[in-house]
Short mmCIF file of C-alpha atoms in Angstrom, two decimals:
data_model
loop_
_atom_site.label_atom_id
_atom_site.label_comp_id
_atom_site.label_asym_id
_atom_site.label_seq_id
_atom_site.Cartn_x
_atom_site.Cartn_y
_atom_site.Cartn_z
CA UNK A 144 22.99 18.74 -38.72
CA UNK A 145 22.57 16.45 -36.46
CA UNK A 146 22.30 16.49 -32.47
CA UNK A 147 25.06 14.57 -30.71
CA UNK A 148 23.87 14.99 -27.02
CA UNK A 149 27.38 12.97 -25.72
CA UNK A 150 29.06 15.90 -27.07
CA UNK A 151 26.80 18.76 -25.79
CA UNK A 152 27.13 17.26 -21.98
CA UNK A 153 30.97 16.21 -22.54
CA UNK A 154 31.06 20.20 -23.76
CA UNK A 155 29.21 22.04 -21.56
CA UNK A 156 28.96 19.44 -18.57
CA UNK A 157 25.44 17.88 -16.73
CA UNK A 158 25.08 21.16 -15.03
CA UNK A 159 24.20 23.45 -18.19
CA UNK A 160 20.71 24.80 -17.87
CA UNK A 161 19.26 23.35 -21.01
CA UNK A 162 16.17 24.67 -22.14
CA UNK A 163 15.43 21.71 -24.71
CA UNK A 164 15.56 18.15 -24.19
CA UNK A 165 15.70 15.60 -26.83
CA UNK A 166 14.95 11.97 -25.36
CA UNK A 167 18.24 11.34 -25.47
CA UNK A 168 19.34 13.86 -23.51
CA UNK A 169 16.99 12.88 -20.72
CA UNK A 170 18.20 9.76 -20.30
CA UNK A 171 22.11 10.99 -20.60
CA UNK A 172 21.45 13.37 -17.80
CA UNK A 173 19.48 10.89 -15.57
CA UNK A 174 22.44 8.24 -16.01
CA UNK A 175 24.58 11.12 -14.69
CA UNK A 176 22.39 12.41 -11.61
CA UNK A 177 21.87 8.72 -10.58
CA UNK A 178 25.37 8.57 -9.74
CA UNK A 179 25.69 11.47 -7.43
CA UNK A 180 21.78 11.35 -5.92
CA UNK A 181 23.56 9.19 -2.58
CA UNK A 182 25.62 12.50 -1.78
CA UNK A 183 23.26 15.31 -3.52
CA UNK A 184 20.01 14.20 -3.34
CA UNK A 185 18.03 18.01 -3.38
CA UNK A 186 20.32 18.70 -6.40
CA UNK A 187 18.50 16.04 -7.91
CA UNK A 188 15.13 16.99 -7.34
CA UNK A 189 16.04 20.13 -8.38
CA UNK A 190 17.38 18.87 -11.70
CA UNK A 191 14.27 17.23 -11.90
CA UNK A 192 11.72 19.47 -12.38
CA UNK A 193 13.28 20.89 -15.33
CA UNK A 194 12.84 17.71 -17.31
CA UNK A 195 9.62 17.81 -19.04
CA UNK A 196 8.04 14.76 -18.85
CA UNK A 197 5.25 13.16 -20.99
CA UNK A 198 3.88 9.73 -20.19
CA UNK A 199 2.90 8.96 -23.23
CA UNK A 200 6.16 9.84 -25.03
CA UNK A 201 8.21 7.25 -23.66
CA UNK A 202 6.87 5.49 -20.49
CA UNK A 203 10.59 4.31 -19.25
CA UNK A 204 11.36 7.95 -19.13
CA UNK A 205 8.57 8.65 -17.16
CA UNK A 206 9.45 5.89 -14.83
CA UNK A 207 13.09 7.03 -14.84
CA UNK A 208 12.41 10.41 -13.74
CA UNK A 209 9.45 9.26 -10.90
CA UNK A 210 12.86 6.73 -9.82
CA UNK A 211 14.52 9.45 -9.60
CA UNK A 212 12.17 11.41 -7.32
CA UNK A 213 11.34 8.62 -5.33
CA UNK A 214 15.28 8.39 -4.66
CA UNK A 215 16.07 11.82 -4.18
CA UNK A 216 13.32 11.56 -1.52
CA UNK A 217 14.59 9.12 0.04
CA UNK A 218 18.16 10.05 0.51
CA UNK A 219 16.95 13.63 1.91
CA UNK A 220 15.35 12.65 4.22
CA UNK A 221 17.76 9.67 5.32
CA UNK A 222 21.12 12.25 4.87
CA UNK A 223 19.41 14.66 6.99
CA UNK A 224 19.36 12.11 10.32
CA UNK A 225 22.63 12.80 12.68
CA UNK A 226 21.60 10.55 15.45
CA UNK A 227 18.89 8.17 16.51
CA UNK A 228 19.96 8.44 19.86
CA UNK A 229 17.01 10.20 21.70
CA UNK A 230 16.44 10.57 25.11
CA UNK A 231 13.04 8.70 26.17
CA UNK A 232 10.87 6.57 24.73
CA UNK A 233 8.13 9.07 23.64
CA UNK A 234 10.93 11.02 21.71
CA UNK A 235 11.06 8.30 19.48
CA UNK A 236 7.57 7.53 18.96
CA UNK A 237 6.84 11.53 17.79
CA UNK A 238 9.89 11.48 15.83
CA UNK A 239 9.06 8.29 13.84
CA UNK A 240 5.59 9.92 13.22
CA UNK A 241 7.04 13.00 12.17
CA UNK A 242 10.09 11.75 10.21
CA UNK A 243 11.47 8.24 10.45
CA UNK A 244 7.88 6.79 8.93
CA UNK A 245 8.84 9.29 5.87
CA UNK A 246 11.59 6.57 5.08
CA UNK A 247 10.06 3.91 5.20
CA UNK A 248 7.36 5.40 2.87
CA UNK A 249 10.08 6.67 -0.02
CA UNK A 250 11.58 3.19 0.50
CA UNK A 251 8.80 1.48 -0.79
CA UNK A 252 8.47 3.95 -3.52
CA UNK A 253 12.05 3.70 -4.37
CA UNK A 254 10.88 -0.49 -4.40
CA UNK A 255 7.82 -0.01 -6.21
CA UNK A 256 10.05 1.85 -9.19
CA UNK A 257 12.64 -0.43 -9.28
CA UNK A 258 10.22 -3.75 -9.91
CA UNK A 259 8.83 -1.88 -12.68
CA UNK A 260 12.08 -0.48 -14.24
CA UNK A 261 13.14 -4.32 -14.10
CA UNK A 262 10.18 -5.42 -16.14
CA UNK A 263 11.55 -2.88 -19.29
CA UNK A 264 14.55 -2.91 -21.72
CA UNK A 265 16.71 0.09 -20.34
CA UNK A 266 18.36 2.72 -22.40
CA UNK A 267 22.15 1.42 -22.85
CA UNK A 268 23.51 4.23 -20.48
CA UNK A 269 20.80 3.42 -17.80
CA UNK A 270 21.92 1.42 -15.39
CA UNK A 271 20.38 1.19 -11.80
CA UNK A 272 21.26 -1.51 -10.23
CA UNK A 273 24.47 -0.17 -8.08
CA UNK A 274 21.84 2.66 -7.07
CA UNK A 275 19.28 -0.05 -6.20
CA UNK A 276 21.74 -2.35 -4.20
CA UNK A 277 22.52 0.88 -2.03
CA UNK A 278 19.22 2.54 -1.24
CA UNK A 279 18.67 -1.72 0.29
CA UNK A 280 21.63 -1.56 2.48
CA UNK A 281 21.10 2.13 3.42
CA UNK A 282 17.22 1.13 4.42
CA UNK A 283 18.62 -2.01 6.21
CA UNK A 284 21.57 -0.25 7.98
CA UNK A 285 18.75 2.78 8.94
CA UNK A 286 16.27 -0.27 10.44
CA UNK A 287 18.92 -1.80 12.24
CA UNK A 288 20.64 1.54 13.80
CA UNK A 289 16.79 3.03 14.72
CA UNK A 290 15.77 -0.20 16.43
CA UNK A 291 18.91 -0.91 18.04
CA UNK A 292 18.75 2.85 20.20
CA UNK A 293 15.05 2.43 20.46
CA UNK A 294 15.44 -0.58 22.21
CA UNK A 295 18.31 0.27 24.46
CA UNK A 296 16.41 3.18 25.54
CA UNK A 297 12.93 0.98 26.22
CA UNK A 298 16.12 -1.35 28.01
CA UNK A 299 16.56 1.84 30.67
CA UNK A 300 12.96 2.20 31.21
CA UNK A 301 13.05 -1.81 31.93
CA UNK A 302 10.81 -2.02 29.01
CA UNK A 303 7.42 -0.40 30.67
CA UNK A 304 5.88 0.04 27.15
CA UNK A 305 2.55 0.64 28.93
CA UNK A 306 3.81 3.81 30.72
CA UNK A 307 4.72 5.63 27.73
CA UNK A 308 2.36 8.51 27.42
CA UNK A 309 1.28 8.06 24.29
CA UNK A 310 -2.74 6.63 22.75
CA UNK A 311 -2.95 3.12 22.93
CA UNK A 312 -4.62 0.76 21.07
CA UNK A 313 -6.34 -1.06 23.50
CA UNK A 314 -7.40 2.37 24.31
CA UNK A 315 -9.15 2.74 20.83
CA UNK A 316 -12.97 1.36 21.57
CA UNK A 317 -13.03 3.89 24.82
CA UNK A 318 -11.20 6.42 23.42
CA UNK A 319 -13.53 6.74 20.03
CA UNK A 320 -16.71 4.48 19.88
CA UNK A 321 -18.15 4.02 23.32
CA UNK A 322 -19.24 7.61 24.16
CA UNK A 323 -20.07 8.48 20.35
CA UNK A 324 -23.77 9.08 19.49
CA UNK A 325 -23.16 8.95 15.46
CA UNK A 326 -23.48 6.29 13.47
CA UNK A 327 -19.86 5.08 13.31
CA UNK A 328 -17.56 2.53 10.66
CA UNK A 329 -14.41 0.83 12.10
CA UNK A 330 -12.61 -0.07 8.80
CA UNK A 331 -9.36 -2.53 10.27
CA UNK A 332 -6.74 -2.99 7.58
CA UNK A 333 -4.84 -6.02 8.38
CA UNK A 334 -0.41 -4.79 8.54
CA UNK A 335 -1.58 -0.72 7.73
CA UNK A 336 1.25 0.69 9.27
CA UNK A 337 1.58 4.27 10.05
CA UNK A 338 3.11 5.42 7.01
CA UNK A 339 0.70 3.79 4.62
CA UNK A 340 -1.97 5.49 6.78
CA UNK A 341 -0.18 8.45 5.96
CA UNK A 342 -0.07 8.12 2.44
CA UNK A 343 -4.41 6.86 1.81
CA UNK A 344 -4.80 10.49 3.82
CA UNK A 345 -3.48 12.00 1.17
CA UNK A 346 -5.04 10.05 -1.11
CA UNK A 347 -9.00 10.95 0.84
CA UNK A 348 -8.00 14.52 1.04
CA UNK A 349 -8.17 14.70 -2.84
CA UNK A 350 -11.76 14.36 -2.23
CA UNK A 351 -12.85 17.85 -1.06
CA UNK A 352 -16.55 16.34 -0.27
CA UNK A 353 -15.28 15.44 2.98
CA UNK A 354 -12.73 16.05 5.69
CA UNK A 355 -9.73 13.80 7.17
CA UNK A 356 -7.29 13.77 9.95
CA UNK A 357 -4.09 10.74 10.88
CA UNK A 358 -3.63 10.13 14.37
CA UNK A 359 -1.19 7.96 15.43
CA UNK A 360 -1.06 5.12 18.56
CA UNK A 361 0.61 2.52 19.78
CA UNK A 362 -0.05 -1.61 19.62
CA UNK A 363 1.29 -3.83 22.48
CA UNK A 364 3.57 -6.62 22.47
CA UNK A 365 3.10 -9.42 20.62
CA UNK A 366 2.48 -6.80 17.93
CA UNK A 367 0.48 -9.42 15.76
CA UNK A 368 -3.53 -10.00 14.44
CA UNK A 369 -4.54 -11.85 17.58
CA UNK A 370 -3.74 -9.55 20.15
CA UNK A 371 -4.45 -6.15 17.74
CA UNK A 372 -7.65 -7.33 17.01
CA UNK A 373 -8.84 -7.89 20.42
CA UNK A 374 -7.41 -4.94 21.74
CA UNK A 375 -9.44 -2.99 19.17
CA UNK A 376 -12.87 -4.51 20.09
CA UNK A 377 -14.12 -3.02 23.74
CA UNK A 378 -13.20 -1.44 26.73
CA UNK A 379 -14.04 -3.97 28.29
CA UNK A 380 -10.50 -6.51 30.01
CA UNK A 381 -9.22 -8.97 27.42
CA UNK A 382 -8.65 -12.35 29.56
CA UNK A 383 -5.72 -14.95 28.30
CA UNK A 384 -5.80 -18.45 29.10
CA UNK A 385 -4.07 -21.51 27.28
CA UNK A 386 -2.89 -18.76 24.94
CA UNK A 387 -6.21 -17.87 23.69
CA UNK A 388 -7.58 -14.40 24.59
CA UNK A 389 -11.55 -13.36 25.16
CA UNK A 390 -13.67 -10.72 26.24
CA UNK A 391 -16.51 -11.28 28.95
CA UNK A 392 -15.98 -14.77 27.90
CA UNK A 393 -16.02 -14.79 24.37
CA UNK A 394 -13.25 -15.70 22.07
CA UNK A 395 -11.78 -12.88 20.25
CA UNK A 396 -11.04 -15.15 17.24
CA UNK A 397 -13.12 -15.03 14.51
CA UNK A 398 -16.14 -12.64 13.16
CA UNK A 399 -18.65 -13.81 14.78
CA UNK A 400 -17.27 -13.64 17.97
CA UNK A 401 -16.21 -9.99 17.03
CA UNK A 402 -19.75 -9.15 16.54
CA UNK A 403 -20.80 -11.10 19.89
CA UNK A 404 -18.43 -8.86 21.96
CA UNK A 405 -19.19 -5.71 19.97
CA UNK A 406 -23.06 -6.58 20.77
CA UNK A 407 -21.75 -6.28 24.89
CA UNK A 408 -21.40 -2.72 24.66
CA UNK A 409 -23.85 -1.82 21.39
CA UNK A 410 -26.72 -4.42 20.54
CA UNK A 411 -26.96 -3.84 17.00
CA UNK A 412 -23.39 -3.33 16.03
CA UNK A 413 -22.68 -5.66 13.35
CA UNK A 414 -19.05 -7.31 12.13
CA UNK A 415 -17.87 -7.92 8.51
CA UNK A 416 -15.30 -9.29 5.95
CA UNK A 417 -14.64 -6.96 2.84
CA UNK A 418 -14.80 -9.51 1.06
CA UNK A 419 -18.17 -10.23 2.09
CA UNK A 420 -19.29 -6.51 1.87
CA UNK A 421 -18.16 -6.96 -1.56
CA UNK A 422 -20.36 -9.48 -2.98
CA UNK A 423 -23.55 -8.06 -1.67
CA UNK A 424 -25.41 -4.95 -3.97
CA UNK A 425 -25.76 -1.93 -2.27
CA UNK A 426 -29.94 -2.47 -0.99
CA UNK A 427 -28.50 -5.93 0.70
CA UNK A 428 -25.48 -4.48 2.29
CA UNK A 429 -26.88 -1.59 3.63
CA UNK A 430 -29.97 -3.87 4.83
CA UNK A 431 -28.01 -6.33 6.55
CA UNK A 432 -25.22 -4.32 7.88
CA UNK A 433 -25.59 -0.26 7.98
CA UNK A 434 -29.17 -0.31 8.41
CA UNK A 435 -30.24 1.00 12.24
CA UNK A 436 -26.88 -0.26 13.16
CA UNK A 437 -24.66 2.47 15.27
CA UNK A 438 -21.11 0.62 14.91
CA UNK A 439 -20.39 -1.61 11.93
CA UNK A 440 -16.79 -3.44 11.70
CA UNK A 441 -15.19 -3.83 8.96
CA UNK A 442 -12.01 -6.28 8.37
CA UNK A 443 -9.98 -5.54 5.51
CA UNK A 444 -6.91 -8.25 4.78
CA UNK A 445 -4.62 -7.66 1.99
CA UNK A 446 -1.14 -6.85 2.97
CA UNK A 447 -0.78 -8.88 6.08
CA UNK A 448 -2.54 -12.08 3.42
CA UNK A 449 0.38 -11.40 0.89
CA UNK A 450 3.41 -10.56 3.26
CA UNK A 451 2.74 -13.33 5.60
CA UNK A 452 3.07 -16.06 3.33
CA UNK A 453 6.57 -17.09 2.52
CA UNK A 454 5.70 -17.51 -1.05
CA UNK A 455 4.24 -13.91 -2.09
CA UNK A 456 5.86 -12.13 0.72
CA UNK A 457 8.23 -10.09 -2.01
CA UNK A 458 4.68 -8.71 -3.19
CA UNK A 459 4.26 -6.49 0.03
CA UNK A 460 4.96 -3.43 -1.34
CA UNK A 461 2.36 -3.95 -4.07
CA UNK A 462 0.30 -5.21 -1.49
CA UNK A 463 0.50 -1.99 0.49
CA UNK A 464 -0.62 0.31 -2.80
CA UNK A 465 -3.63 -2.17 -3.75
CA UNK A 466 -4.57 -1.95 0.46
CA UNK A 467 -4.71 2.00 -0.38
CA UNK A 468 -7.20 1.33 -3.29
CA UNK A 469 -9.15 -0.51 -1.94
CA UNK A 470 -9.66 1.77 1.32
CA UNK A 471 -9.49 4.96 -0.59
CA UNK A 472 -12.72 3.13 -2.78
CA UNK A 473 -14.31 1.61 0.33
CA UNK A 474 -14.25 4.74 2.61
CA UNK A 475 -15.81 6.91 -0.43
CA UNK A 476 -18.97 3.63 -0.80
CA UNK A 477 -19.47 3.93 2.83
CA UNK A 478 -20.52 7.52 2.83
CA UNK A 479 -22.60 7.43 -0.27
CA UNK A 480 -24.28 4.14 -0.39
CA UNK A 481 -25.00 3.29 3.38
CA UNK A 482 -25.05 6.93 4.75
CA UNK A 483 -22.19 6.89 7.53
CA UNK A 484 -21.19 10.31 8.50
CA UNK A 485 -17.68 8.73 10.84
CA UNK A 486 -14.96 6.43 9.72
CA UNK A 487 -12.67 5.16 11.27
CA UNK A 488 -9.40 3.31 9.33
CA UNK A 489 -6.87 1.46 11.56
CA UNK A 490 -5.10 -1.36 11.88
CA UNK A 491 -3.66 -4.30 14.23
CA UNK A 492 -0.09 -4.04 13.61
CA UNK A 493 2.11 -2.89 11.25
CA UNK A 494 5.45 -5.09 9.71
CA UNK A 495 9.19 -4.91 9.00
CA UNK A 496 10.19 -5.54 5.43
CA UNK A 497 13.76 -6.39 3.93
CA UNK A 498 14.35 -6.48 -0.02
CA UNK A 499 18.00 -7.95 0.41
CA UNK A 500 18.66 -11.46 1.90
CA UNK A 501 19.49 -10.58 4.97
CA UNK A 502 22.64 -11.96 6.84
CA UNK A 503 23.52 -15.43 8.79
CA UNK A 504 23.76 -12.90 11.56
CA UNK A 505 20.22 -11.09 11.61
CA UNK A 506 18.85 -14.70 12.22
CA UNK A 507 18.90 -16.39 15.84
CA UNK A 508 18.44 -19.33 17.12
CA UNK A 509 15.07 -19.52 19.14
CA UNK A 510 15.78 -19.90 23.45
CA UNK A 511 15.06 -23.30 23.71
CA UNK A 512 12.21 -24.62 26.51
CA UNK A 513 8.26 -24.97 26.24
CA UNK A 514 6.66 -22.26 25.66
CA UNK A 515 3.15 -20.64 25.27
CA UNK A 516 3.34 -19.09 21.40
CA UNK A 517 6.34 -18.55 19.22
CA UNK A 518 6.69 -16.60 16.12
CA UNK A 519 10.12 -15.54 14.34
CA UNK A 520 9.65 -12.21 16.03
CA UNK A 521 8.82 -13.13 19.39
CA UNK A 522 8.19 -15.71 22.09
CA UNK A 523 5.52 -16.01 24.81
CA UNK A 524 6.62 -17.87 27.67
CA UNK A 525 7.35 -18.47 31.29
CA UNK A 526 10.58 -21.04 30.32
CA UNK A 527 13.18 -18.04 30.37
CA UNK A 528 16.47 -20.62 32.16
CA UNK A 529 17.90 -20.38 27.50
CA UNK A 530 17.22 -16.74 26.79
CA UNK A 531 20.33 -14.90 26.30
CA UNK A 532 21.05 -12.42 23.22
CA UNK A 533 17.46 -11.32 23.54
CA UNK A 534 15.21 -8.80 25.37
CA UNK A 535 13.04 -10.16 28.09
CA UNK A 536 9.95 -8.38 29.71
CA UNK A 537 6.63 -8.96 31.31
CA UNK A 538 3.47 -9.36 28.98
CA UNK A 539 1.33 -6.66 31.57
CA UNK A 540 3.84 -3.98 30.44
CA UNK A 541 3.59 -4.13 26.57
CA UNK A 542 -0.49 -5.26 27.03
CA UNK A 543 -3.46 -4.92 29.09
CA UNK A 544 -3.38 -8.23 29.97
CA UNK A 545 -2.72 -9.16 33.56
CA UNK A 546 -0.16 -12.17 33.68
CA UNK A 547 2.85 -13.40 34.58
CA UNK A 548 4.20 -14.26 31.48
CA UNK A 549 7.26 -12.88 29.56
CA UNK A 550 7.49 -11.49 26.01
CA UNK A 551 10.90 -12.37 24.32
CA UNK A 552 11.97 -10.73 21.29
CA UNK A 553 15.15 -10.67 19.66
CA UNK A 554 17.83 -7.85 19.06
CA UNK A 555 17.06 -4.58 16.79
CA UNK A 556 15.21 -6.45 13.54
CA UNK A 557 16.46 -10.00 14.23
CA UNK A 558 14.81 -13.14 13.48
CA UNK A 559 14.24 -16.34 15.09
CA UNK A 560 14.88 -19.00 13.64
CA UNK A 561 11.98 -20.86 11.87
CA UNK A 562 11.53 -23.79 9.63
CA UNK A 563 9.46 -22.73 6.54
CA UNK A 564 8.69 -18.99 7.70
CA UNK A 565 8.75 -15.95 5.66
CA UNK A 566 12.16 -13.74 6.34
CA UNK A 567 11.24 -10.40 4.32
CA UNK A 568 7.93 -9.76 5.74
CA UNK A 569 7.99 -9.97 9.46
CA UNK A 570 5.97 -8.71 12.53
CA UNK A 571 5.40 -9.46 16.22
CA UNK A 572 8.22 -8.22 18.13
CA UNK A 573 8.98 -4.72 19.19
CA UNK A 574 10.37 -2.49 16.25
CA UNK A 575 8.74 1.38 15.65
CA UNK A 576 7.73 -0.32 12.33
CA UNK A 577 5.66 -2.76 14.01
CA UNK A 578 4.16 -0.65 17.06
#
């Protein structure tokens, strides 16, 4: 006789321990547990890892079930928050290494599954979407609450980012490169934040040949690729004037100039684009660049290059997995081909990422006056008579730049408002995300 699965679960309910599973049972049982994951998210997980699951059987089923992981992961650790209200400021930098970056990491595996299980014809009892629309507000509502007691807290401590005792990353060329005597790579991935970091560690460790260790530290404020950049190049003072920064005189914009300040400290360090690295065979690169060279810089752009533009900024996510690749790949050439014992991945800021549209409200209009720079996430400026409904602070405590000018950024996640700028894919301003 036939199997009528619909009867078995109306019969014996979604918690029976079956011990075979037809297809359609699978997807019966998933429909179910995707309606109750919100409120019993380990439940799920348990569940599971019952289902046996075979790729090449039925590929939406696999999907289904790595959805359903991805979401059970993410609600656990989400449900399991009772407060974000910490005491100082280096409370919440551990405890967003330790467990606040774990959400945004099963977010964007929750995102990842979600764009793929859109691409497919679902089974007729499958539907997602509800599921989908409320892991986005729950992420949203979880950025916004975070921020928002962050914030107030930096607020009491009148915003003296530069005494919190944690590394910084102006900090990074002392802290790691000056004093070395090995040969050493600097491998700067454009928007790596923390939790991606996270995630290519696990990704190295698979490779047993070698050993690797995440440490985590802190950018200043504006938390974008001018100011992470140079604070990542010397020990040396970064000087700003007419909004452009330099080191012992030299611009800090551009490769070459990178190289020209790295040279201050090391005379044959070199600078590089991946994509240059890339085009050469393994006799030229290691010729022109690893050769007799003790510190070699290497930029790597591909998630900040696809968030940051309005048009592709939806692709982040995707963006973020490729970035992993590519590192994972690059790390593993560095060590065979050009003999480098010491890498070194990091980046120069990270980024804050919506799926939804976000509301009228999360958007504000920019204080008027004339000022220095201006992005959607902050504003660099000594015309402060329009700010109101912002934080204000002084540039020399959220950098190591000695001036009188003050950083504004708007409240929790907020944007500014901005004529033809991306509103997804954001960075600059002062969130845990982007620090």
């Amino acid at each position: 006789y036939p199997v009528s699965e619909k009867t078995l679960i109306d019969t014996y309910t979604t918690d029976s321990s079956f011990t075979y599973f037809t297809n359609e049972l699978k997807f019966l049982l998933l429909s179910d547990t995707f309606k109750t994951i919100t409120t019993f998210p380990e439940k799920t997980l348990r569940f599971l890892q019952t289902i046996p699951n075979n790729e090449e059987d039925n590929k939406e089923l696999s999907l289904l079930i790595r959805f359903g992981g991805a979401c059970g992961n993410y609600y656990s650790q989400l449900n399991a928050i009772k407060s974000y209200r910490l005491d100082k400021p280096i409370d919440y930098i551990n405890k967003y290494v330790e467990i606040f970056s774990k959400i945004d990491t099963y977010y964007r595996h929750t995102v990842l599954t979600i764009e793929a299980l859109q691409k497919m014809s679902l089974h007729k009892d499958i539907d997602v979407g509800p599921l989908a629309k409320n892991i986005h507000s729950s992420y949203d509502n979880f950025l916004i609450e975070l921020n928002n007691e962050w914030l107030d807290c930096m607020k009491q401590y009148n915003f003296k980012f530069n005494e919190i005792p944690v590394p910084k990353q102006v900090d990074f060329y002392k802290d790691h490169i000056s004093d070395s005597d090995q040969k050493i790579v600097v491998i700067i991935s454009d928007a790596l934040r923390y939790e991606s970091g996270e995630e290519l560690l696990k990704e190295m460790l698979v490779d047993t040949k070698g050993n690797a260790s995440i440490s985590h530290m802190m950018t200043g404020i504006p938390s974008v690729t001018h100011w992470g950049m140079s604070n990542l190049l010397s020990d040396k003072p970064i000087s700003l004037k007419d909004g452009k920064l330099s080191i012992e005189g030299i611009l800090t914009d551009g490769t070459k100039n990178r190289e020209k300040i790295l040279k201050i400290n090391e005379p044959s360090a070199k600078a590089v684009q991946y994509k240059t690295l890339n085009t050469l065979d393994r006799e030229e690169a290691r010729e022109k660049y690893f050769n007799e060279k003790k510190v070699v810089y290497i930029y790597h752009n591909h998630i900040d290059a696809i968030g940051d533009v309005s048009k592709t900024e939806m692709k982040t996510f995707t963006a973020v997995n490729d970035a992993i690749e590519d590192l994972k790949n690059l790390v593993t050439k560095v060590h065979a081909s050009f003999a480098v014992g010491r890498v070194f991945i990091t980046s120069d800021h990270g980024f804050l990422f919506n799926y939804n549209v976000l509301p009228e409200a999360s958007f504000q209009t920019a204080p008027k006056g004339t000022h220095l720079k201006q992005g959607n996430r902050y504003i660099l400026t000594n015309d402060t008579k329009s700010v109101s409904n912002s934080f204000q602070f002084n540039l020399s405590d959220s950098s190591s730049v000695t001036s009188d000018l003050q950083i504004i950024t708007p409240k929790a996640i907020n944007r500014y408002k901005r004529k033809g700028a991306g509103a997804h894919f954001v960075h600059g301003g002062a969130s845990l995300q982007e620090m």
